[in-house]
């Protein structure tokens, strides 16, 4: 499978200027190609091919005074911009045919977009220098913070500038079967929530860090300062970057938490079961901020690709499975319960059930996993004795009406 590795870049002022030119040229070629195809569509003309667009918008445009500055950047960057447009159109048409989730039609890129990218392939002759710097054509040797080793030689590198003004080098590499982990025994179900981020079927409860809530005071101060700045001023741009950096710190902390937890669960268990939550629907309720702060979709996506990478099994059960209504001991459906009820007693078998742990066990059972709640607080409760045997008097006593 393909994996993406991102590393922080620390560029000089001149390199940042060269990267800005590359971002701008790639954006202009993308918009010119999109305009040419939309014009052809509106006039009923044949759809322009990528080769014709490359010749007209890159090769011939460089010899004109209006587009002569396209020669200041690597031609590979401009070619990749046309391929990005092809991919956008393909995704759009595949969505209309039902081959993938629907996406909107390709849109023009703005120079005011706070996130910019360019991609270099092997034809651009980019390389990693002996001094462990990233050598990019017409940009120079950029210092890289190598936080880990890349498992194989990448063929492409994408330079990304995010909203906080940080630069990253993103490599796509192939992962081989040598990363498959040895077989293990445990199998677990996971109940995702807001009070606890995750509750496992073995009784383990993982607290929700609530990164956004914890940073709310600092974010509020930064956003108020931004709102006071005059639009179009340099002070406003600096304030916007401060807000973006504050949000980036929250996103980075959440992503790190998701990575550490998902890696631990995949390494320790042979099979993992989760519920297919309707995150988009929940994000339209009064719990929207907490739902987005939890980041369930990103966490499940990490579990999915890490299970495939390490030879584990991930099972998703339907979102309409009544996991919180069914007793995990006897299997009797006890009916829906309000959210404030966290512990309940089964009316059929008398078992005292923790709502979240019971749901996690039911998720695992619905996925077909052989899960045992060995450490969970789920067990038979005190069953009242029958009336005919409850008395201690030597002679029968009249029953009292209750």
CSV table of C-alpha atoms in Angstrom, one decimal:
chain,number,residue,atom,x,y,z
A,1,UNK,CA,0.0,0.0,0.0
A,2,UNK,CA,1.0,3.6,-0.4
A,3,UNK,CA,1.9,5.7,2.6
A,4,UNK,CA,2.5,9.5,3.0
A,5,UNK,CA,5.3,10.8,5.1
A,6,UNK,CA,5.4,14.6,5.9
A,7,UNK,CA,8.5,16.4,7.2
A,8,UNK,CA,8.8,20.1,8.3
A,9,UNK,CA,10.9,22.3,6.0
A,10,UNK,CA,12.9,25.3,7.2
A,11,UNK,CA,13.5,27.5,4.2
A,12,UNK,CA,15.4,30.8,3.8
A,13,UNK,CA,13.9,34.0,2.7
A,14,UNK,CA,15.1,33.5,-0.9
A,15,UNK,CA,13.7,30.0,-1.0
A,16,UNK,CA,10.4,31.1,0.3
A,17,UNK,CA,10.3,33.7,-2.5
A,18,UNK,CA,11.1,31.0,-5.1
A,19,UNK,CA,8.4,28.7,-3.6
A,20,UNK,CA,5.9,31.5,-3.8
A,21,UNK,CA,6.7,31.9,-7.5
A,22,UNK,CA,6.2,28.2,-8.0
A,23,UNK,CA,2.8,28.3,-6.2
A,24,UNK,CA,1.7,31.2,-8.3
A,25,UNK,CA,2.7,29.7,-11.6
A,26,UNK,CA,1.1,26.4,-10.9
A,27,UNK,CA,-2.1,28.2,-9.9
A,28,UNK,CA,-2.1,30.3,-13.1
A,29,UNK,CA,-1.6,27.2,-15.3
A,30,UNK,CA,-4.4,25.4,-13.5
A,31,UNK,CA,-6.8,28.3,-13.9
A,32,UNK,CA,-5.9,28.8,-17.5
A,33,UNK,CA,-6.6,25.1,-18.3
A,34,UNK,CA,-9.9,25.2,-16.4
A,35,UNK,CA,-11.0,28.3,-18.2
A,36,UNK,CA,-10.1,26.7,-21.6
A,37,UNK,CA,-12.1,23.6,-20.9
A,38,UNK,CA,-15.1,25.5,-19.5
A,39,UNK,CA,-15.1,27.8,-22.6
A,40,UNK,CA,-15.0,24.7,-24.8
A,41,UNK,CA,-17.9,23.2,-22.9
A,42,UNK,CA,-20.0,26.3,-23.1
A,43,UNK,CA,-19.4,26.6,-26.8
A,44,UNK,CA,-20.1,23.0,-27.5
A,45,UNK,CA,-16.5,22.3,-28.7
A,46,UNK,CA,-14.5,19.1,-28.1
A,47,UNK,CA,-12.9,18.7,-24.7
A,48,UNK,CA,-9.3,20.0,-24.9
A,49,UNK,CA,-6.8,17.2,-24.3
A,50,UNK,CA,-4.0,17.6,-21.7
A,51,UNK,CA,-1.3,17.4,-24.4
A,52,UNK,CA,-2.8,20.3,-26.3
A,53,UNK,CA,-3.2,22.4,-23.2
A,54,UNK,CA,0.4,21.7,-22.2
A,55,UNK,CA,1.6,22.9,-25.5
A,56,UNK,CA,-0.6,26.0,-25.6
A,57,UNK,CA,-0.6,27.1,-21.9
A,58,UNK,CA,3.0,26.2,-21.0
A,59,UNK,CA,5.3,25.8,-24.0
A,60,UNK,CA,3.9,28.5,-26.2
A,61,UNK,CA,2.9,30.8,-23.3
A,62,UNK,CA,6.5,31.1,-22.1
A,63,UNK,CA,7.4,33.0,-25.3
A,64,UNK,CA,4.7,35.6,-24.8
A,65,UNK,CA,5.3,38.8,-22.7
A,66,UNK,CA,2.2,38.0,-20.5
A,67,UNK,CA,3.4,34.6,-19.4
A,68,UNK,CA,7.2,34.8,-19.8
A,69,UNK,CA,7.6,34.4,-16.0
A,70,UNK,CA,6.4,30.8,-16.3
A,71,UNK,CA,10.0,30.0,-17.3
A,72,UNK,CA,11.2,31.0,-13.8
A,73,UNK,CA,9.9,27.7,-12.3
A,74,UNK,CA,10.4,24.1,-13.0
A,75,UNK,CA,8.3,22.8,-16.0
A,76,UNK,CA,7.5,19.7,-14.0
A,77,UNK,CA,5.5,21.8,-11.5
A,78,UNK,CA,3.4,23.2,-14.3
A,79,UNK,CA,2.8,19.8,-15.9
A,80,UNK,CA,1.7,18.4,-12.5
A,81,UNK,CA,-0.8,21.2,-12.2
A,82,UNK,CA,-2.5,20.0,-15.4
A,83,UNK,CA,-2.6,16.5,-14.0
A,84,UNK,CA,-4.2,17.8,-10.9
A,85,UNK,CA,-7.0,19.3,-13.0
A,86,UNK,CA,-7.4,16.0,-14.8
A,87,UNK,CA,-7.8,14.2,-11.5
A,88,UNK,CA,-10.3,16.8,-10.4
A,89,UNK,CA,-12.4,16.2,-13.5
A,90,UNK,CA,-12.1,12.4,-13.2
A,91,UNK,CA,-13.3,12.5,-9.6
A,92,UNK,CA,-16.2,14.7,-10.6
A,93,UNK,CA,-17.4,12.5,-13.4
A,94,UNK,CA,-16.8,9.3,-11.4
A,95,UNK,CA,-19.0,10.8,-8.7
A,96,UNK,CA,-21.8,11.4,-11.2
A,97,UNK,CA,-21.5,7.8,-12.4
A,98,UNK,CA,-21.7,6.5,-8.8
A,99,UNK,CA,-18.2,5.1,-8.8
A,100,UNK,CA,-17.2,7.2,-5.8
A,101,UNK,CA,-18.7,9.7,-3.4
A,102,UNK,CA,-19.9,12.8,-5.3
A,103,UNK,CA,-17.6,15.8,-5.4
A,104,UNK,CA,-18.2,19.3,-6.9
A,105,UNK,CA,-16.9,20.4,-10.3
A,106,UNK,CA,-13.4,21.8,-10.4
A,107,UNK,CA,-13.2,25.4,-9.2
A,108,UNK,CA,-10.7,28.2,-9.9
A,109,UNK,CA,-7.9,28.6,-7.4
A,110,UNK,CA,-7.4,31.9,-5.7
A,111,UNK,CA,-4.1,33.6,-4.8
A,112,UNK,CA,-5.6,34.3,-1.4
A,113,UNK,CA,-5.9,30.7,-0.5
A,114,UNK,CA,-3.9,30.1,2.6
A,115,UNK,CA,-2.9,26.6,1.6
A,116,UNK,CA,-0.6,26.2,-1.5
A,117,UNK,CA,1.0,23.1,-3.0
A,118,UNK,CA,3.4,22.1,-5.8
A,119,UNK,CA,4.6,18.6,-6.7
A,120,UNK,CA,7.9,17.5,-8.1
A,121,UNK,CA,8.3,14.1,-9.8
A,122,UNK,CA,11.4,12.1,-10.7
A,123,UNK,CA,11.6,14.0,-14.0
A,124,UNK,CA,12.4,17.2,-12.0
A,125,UNK,CA,15.6,15.6,-10.7
A,126,UNK,CA,14.9,16.5,-7.1
A,127,UNK,CA,17.2,14.7,-4.6
A,128,UNK,CA,18.3,14.4,-1.0
A,129,UNK,CA,21.8,15.8,-0.6
A,130,UNK,CA,24.6,14.1,1.4
A,131,UNK,CA,23.9,16.8,4.0
A,132,UNK,CA,20.3,15.5,4.3
A,133,UNK,CA,18.8,18.6,2.7
A,134,UNK,CA,16.1,18.5,0.0
A,135,UNK,CA,17.3,19.8,-3.3
A,136,UNK,CA,14.5,21.2,-5.4
A,137,UNK,CA,15.0,22.6,-9.0
A,138,UNK,CA,15.1,26.4,-9.2
A,139,UNK,CA,14.6,26.6,-5.4
A,140,UNK,CA,17.8,25.3,-3.9
A,141,UNK,CA,18.7,23.0,-0.9
A,142,UNK,CA,16.1,23.3,1.8
A,143,UNK,CA,16.7,22.2,5.3
A,144,UNK,CA,14.5,19.3,6.5
A,145,UNK,CA,13.6,18.1,10.0
A,146,UNK,CA,13.8,14.3,9.5
A,147,UNK,CA,11.7,13.0,12.4
A,148,UNK,CA,11.8,9.3,11.1
A,149,UNK,CA,13.2,7.2,8.4
A,150,UNK,CA,11.4,6.8,5.1
A,151,UNK,CA,10.9,3.0,4.5
A,152,UNK,CA,11.6,3.2,0.7
A,153,UNK,CA,12.8,5.6,-2.0
A,154,UNK,CA,10.0,8.0,-2.9
A,155,UNK,CA,9.3,8.9,-6.5
A,156,UNK,CA,7.6,12.3,-5.9
A,157,UNK,CA,7.7,15.1,-3.3
A,158,UNK,CA,5.0,17.6,-2.7
A,159,UNK,CA,5.8,20.9,-1.0
A,160,UNK,CA,2.9,22.2,1.1
A,161,UNK,CA,2.5,25.6,2.7
A,162,UNK,CA,-0.3,25.5,5.3
A,163,UNK,CA,-2.5,28.3,6.7
A,164,UNK,CA,-0.1,28.9,9.5
A,165,UNK,CA,2.8,29.7,7.1
A,166,UNK,CA,4.6,26.4,7.7
A,167,UNK,CA,6.3,24.5,4.9
A,168,UNK,CA,6.2,20.7,4.6
A,169,UNK,CA,7.7,18.1,2.3
A,170,UNK,CA,5.3,15.2,1.7
A,171,UNK,CA,6.6,12.0,0.3
A,172,UNK,CA,4.5,9.1,-1.1
A,173,UNK,CA,6.2,5.7,-0.6
A,174,UNK,CA,5.3,2.0,-1.1
A,175,UNK,CA,4.9,-0.2,2.0
A,176,UNK,CA,5.8,-3.8,1.5
A,177,UNK,CA,4.6,-7.0,3.3
A,178,UNK,CA,7.6,-6.9,5.7
A,179,UNK,CA,5.6,-4.7,8.0
A,180,UNK,CA,3.0,-7.3,8.8
A,181,UNK,CA,2.9,-8.0,12.5
A,182,UNK,CA,2.9,-11.5,14.0
A,183,UNK,CA,-0.5,-13.0,14.9
A,184,UNK,CA,-1.9,-12.2,18.3
A,185,UNK,CA,-5.0,-13.3,20.3
A,186,UNK,CA,-7.0,-10.3,21.7
A,187,UNK,CA,-10.0,-8.9,19.8
A,188,UNK,CA,-11.8,-5.8,21.0
A,189,UNK,CA,-14.8,-3.6,20.2
A,190,UNK,CA,-14.6,0.2,20.6
A,191,UNK,CA,-17.4,2.5,21.6
A,192,UNK,CA,-16.6,6.1,20.6
A,193,UNK,CA,-18.1,8.9,22.6
A,194,UNK,CA,-17.7,12.4,24.0
A,195,UNK,CA,-17.5,11.8,27.8
A,196,UNK,CA,-14.8,9.2,27.1
A,197,UNK,CA,-13.1,9.3,23.7
A,198,UNK,CA,-13.1,5.5,23.5
A,199,UNK,CA,-14.4,2.7,25.7
A,200,UNK,CA,-13.0,-0.8,25.0
A,201,UNK,CA,-14.8,-4.0,25.4
A,202,UNK,CA,-12.3,-5.2,28.0
A,203,UNK,CA,-13.4,-2.3,30.3
A,204,UNK,CA,-10.7,0.2,29.5
A,205,UNK,CA,-11.9,3.8,29.3
A,206,UNK,CA,-9.8,6.4,27.5
A,207,UNK,CA,-10.5,10.0,28.4
A,208,UNK,CA,-11.2,12.6,25.7
A,209,UNK,CA,-8.4,15.2,25.7
A,210,UNK,CA,-10.7,17.9,24.4
A,211,UNK,CA,-7.9,19.8,22.7
A,212,UNK,CA,-10.1,22.5,21.2
A,213,UNK,CA,-11.9,23.1,24.5
A,214,UNK,CA,-8.7,23.5,26.4
A,215,UNK,CA,-7.4,26.0,23.9
A,216,UNK,CA,-10.6,28.0,23.7
A,217,UNK,CA,-9.4,30.8,25.9
A,218,UNK,CA,-6.3,31.4,23.8
A,219,UNK,CA,-8.2,31.1,20.6
A,220,UNK,CA,-10.9,33.5,21.7
A,221,UNK,CA,-8.2,36.1,22.5
A,222,UNK,CA,-6.5,35.7,19.1
A,223,UNK,CA,-9.7,35.8,17.2
A,224,UNK,CA,-10.9,39.0,19.0
A,225,UNK,CA,-7.6,40.6,18.1
A,226,UNK,CA,-8.1,39.6,14.4
A,227,UNK,CA,-11.6,41.0,14.3
A,228,UNK,CA,-10.3,44.4,15.4
A,229,UNK,CA,-7.7,44.7,12.5
A,230,UNK,CA,-8.5,46.6,9.4
A,231,UNK,CA,-9.3,44.5,6.4
A,232,UNK,CA,-6.5,44.4,3.9
A,233,UNK,CA,-3.8,45.6,6.3
A,234,UNK,CA,-0.6,43.9,7.2
A,235,UNK,CA,-1.5,43.8,10.8
A,236,UNK,CA,-4.6,41.8,9.9
A,237,UNK,CA,-2.5,39.3,8.0
A,238,UNK,CA,-0.2,38.9,10.9
A,239,UNK,CA,-3.2,38.4,13.2
A,240,UNK,CA,-4.7,35.8,10.8
A,241,UNK,CA,-1.4,33.9,10.9
A,242,UNK,CA,-1.5,33.9,14.8
A,243,UNK,CA,-5.0,32.5,14.7
A,244,UNK,CA,-4.0,29.8,12.1
A,245,UNK,CA,-1.0,28.8,14.2
A,246,UNK,CA,-3.2,28.4,17.3
A,247,UNK,CA,-5.6,26.2,15.4
A,248,UNK,CA,-2.6,24.3,13.9
A,249,UNK,CA,-1.3,23.5,17.4
A,250,UNK,CA,-4.7,22.1,18.3
A,251,UNK,CA,-4.9,20.0,15.1
A,252,UNK,CA,-1.4,18.7,15.6
A,253,UNK,CA,-2.0,17.6,19.2
A,254,UNK,CA,-5.3,15.9,18.2
A,255,UNK,CA,-3.6,14.1,15.3
A,256,UNK,CA,-0.7,12.9,17.5
A,257,UNK,CA,-3.2,11.6,20.1
A,258,UNK,CA,-5.1,9.7,17.3
A,259,UNK,CA,-1.8,8.2,15.9
A,260,UNK,CA,-0.6,7.0,19.3
A,261,UNK,CA,-3.9,5.4,20.3
A,262,UNK,CA,-4.6,3.8,16.9
A,263,UNK,CA,-1.1,2.4,16.7
A,264,UNK,CA,-1.4,0.9,20.2
A,265,UNK,CA,-4.8,-0.7,19.5
A,266,UNK,CA,-3.6,-2.2,16.2
A,267,UNK,CA,-0.4,-3.6,17.7
A,268,UNK,CA,-2.1,-5.1,20.7
A,269,UNK,CA,-5.1,-6.7,19.0
A,270,UNK,CA,-5.6,-9.0,16.1
A,271,UNK,CA,-9.1,-7.6,15.3
A,272,UNK,CA,-10.8,-4.3,16.1
A,273,UNK,CA,-14.5,-3.5,15.7
A,274,UNK,CA,-16.0,0.0,15.5
A,275,UNK,CA,-19.4,1.5,14.8
A,276,UNK,CA,-20.0,3.4,11.6
A,277,UNK,CA,-21.1,6.7,13.1
A,278,UNK,CA,-23.1,9.4,11.3
A,279,UNK,CA,-20.6,12.1,12.1
A,280,UNK,CA,-22.1,14.6,9.5
A,281,UNK,CA,-25.5,14.3,11.2
A,282,UNK,CA,-24.1,14.7,14.7
A,283,UNK,CA,-22.1,17.7,13.5
A,284,UNK,CA,-25.5,19.5,12.8
A,285,UNK,CA,-26.7,19.2,16.4
A,286,UNK,CA,-25.9,21.2,19.5
A,287,UNK,CA,-23.0,18.8,20.1
A,288,UNK,CA,-21.2,20.0,16.9
A,289,UNK,CA,-18.2,21.6,18.6
A,290,UNK,CA,-17.5,18.5,20.8
A,291,UNK,CA,-18.0,16.2,17.8
A,292,UNK,CA,-15.5,18.0,15.7
A,293,UNK,CA,-13.1,18.3,18.6
A,294,UNK,CA,-13.2,14.5,19.1
A,295,UNK,CA,-12.3,13.8,15.4
A,296,UNK,CA,-13.9,10.3,15.2
A,297,UNK,CA,-13.6,10.1,11.4
A,298,UNK,CA,-9.9,10.8,11.3
A,299,UNK,CA,-9.3,8.2,14.1
A,300,UNK,CA,-11.3,5.5,12.3
A,301,UNK,CA,-9.5,6.3,9.1
A,302,UNK,CA,-6.2,5.7,10.9
A,303,UNK,CA,-7.4,2.4,12.3
A,304,UNK,CA,-8.4,1.4,8.8
A,305,UNK,CA,-5.1,2.0,7.0
A,306,UNK,CA,-3.0,0.8,9.9
A,307,UNK,CA,-5.0,-2.5,10.0
A,308,UNK,CA,-4.3,-3.0,6.3
A,309,UNK,CA,-0.6,-2.1,6.8
A,310,UNK,CA,0.1,-4.4,9.7
A,311,UNK,CA,-2.1,-7.3,8.7
A,312,UNK,CA,-4.8,-6.8,11.2
A,313,UNK,CA,-8.6,-6.9,10.8
A,314,UNK,CA,-10.9,-3.9,11.2
A,315,UNK,CA,-14.7,-4.5,11.1
A,316,UNK,CA,-17.3,-1.7,10.9
A,317,UNK,CA,-20.8,-2.4,12.0
A,318,UNK,CA,-23.9,-0.5,11.0
A,319,UNK,CA,-24.8,2.7,12.8
A,320,UNK,CA,-28.4,1.4,13.4
A,321,UNK,CA,-27.2,-1.6,15.5
A,322,UNK,CA,-28.9,-1.2,19.0
A,323,UNK,CA,-25.7,-1.7,20.9
A,324,UNK,CA,-26.7,0.4,23.9
A,325,UNK,CA,-30.2,-1.2,24.1
A,326,UNK,CA,-29.2,-4.9,24.2
A,327,UNK,CA,-27.9,-6.7,27.3
A,328,UNK,CA,-24.5,-8.1,26.5
A,329,UNK,CA,-25.1,-11.0,29.0
A,330,UNK,CA,-28.4,-12.5,27.8
A,331,UNK,CA,-29.0,-10.7,24.5
A,332,UNK,CA,-32.4,-9.3,25.5
A,333,UNK,CA,-33.3,-5.9,24.0
A,334,UNK,CA,-34.2,-3.7,26.9
A,335,UNK,CA,-35.3,-0.6,24.9
A,336,UNK,CA,-33.8,2.9,24.4
A,337,UNK,CA,-32.5,4.9,27.3
A,338,UNK,CA,-31.8,8.6,27.7
A,339,UNK,CA,-28.2,9.7,27.5
A,340,UNK,CA,-28.0,10.6,31.2
A,341,UNK,CA,-28.5,6.9,32.1
A,342,UNK,CA,-24.9,5.6,32.2
A,343,UNK,CA,-25.5,2.4,34.3
A,344,UNK,CA,-28.6,0.2,34.0
A,345,UNK,CA,-29.9,-3.2,35.2
A,346,UNK,CA,-31.2,-5.7,32.7
A,347,UNK,CA,-34.8,-6.6,33.5
A,348,UNK,CA,-34.4,-10.1,32.1
A,349,UNK,CA,-31.2,-11.4,33.8
A,350,UNK,CA,-30.6,-8.8,36.4
A,351,UNK,CA,-27.1,-7.9,35.2
A,352,UNK,CA,-25.7,-4.5,36.2
A,353,UNK,CA,-24.4,-2.9,33.0
A,354,UNK,CA,-22.2,0.0,32.3
A,355,UNK,CA,-23.7,1.7,29.2
A,356,UNK,CA,-20.5,2.3,27.3
A,357,UNK,CA,-18.8,-1.0,28.1
A,358,UNK,CA,-21.9,-2.9,27.3
A,359,UNK,CA,-22.1,-1.1,23.9
A,360,UNK,CA,-18.4,-1.9,23.2
A,361,UNK,CA,-19.0,-5.6,23.9
A,362,UNK,CA,-22.1,-5.6,21.7
A,363,UNK,CA,-20.1,-3.9,18.9
A,364,UNK,CA,-17.5,-6.7,19.1
A,365,UNK,CA,-20.2,-9.4,19.1
A,366,UNK,CA,-22.0,-7.8,16.1
A,367,UNK,CA,-18.8,-7.8,14.2
A,368,UNK,CA,-18.4,-11.5,14.9
A,369,UNK,CA,-15.4,-11.2,17.3
A,370,UNK,CA,-14.9,-13.6,20.2
A,371,UNK,CA,-14.6,-10.9,22.9
A,372,UNK,CA,-14.7,-11.5,26.6
A,373,UNK,CA,-15.3,-8.7,29.0
A,374,UNK,CA,-12.8,-10.0,31.5
A,375,UNK,CA,-12.1,-6.7,33.3
A,376,UNK,CA,-15.3,-4.9,32.4
A,377,UNK,CA,-17.8,-3.8,35.0
A,378,UNK,CA,-20.4,-6.1,33.4
A,379,UNK,CA,-21.7,-8.9,35.5
A,380,UNK,CA,-24.8,-10.5,37.1
A,381,UNK,CA,-26.5,-8.3,39.7
A,382,UNK,CA,-28.4,-9.2,42.8
A,383,UNK,CA,-31.6,-11.1,41.8
A,384,UNK,CA,-34.4,-10.9,44.4
A,385,UNK,CA,-35.5,-14.2,45.8
A,386,UNK,CA,-39.0,-15.5,45.1
A,387,UNK,CA,-41.7,-14.6,47.6
A,388,UNK,CA,-42.3,-18.1,48.6
A,389,UNK,CA,-38.7,-18.6,49.8
A,390,UNK,CA,-37.9,-15.1,51.2
A,391,UNK,CA,-39.4,-15.6,54.6
A,392,UNK,CA,-37.6,-16.9,57.7
A,393,UNK,CA,-40.6,-17.6,59.9
A,394,UNK,CA,-41.3,-21.2,60.8
A,395,UNK,CA,-44.9,-20.8,59.8
A,396,UNK,CA,-46.2,-19.3,56.5
A,397,UNK,CA,-47.0,-15.6,56.8
A,398,UNK,CA,-49.7,-13.8,54.9
A,399,UNK,CA,-48.4,-11.9,51.9
A,400,UNK,CA,-48.6,-8.2,52.0
A,401,UNK,CA,-50.0,-6.2,49.1
A,402,UNK,CA,-47.3,-4.0,47.4
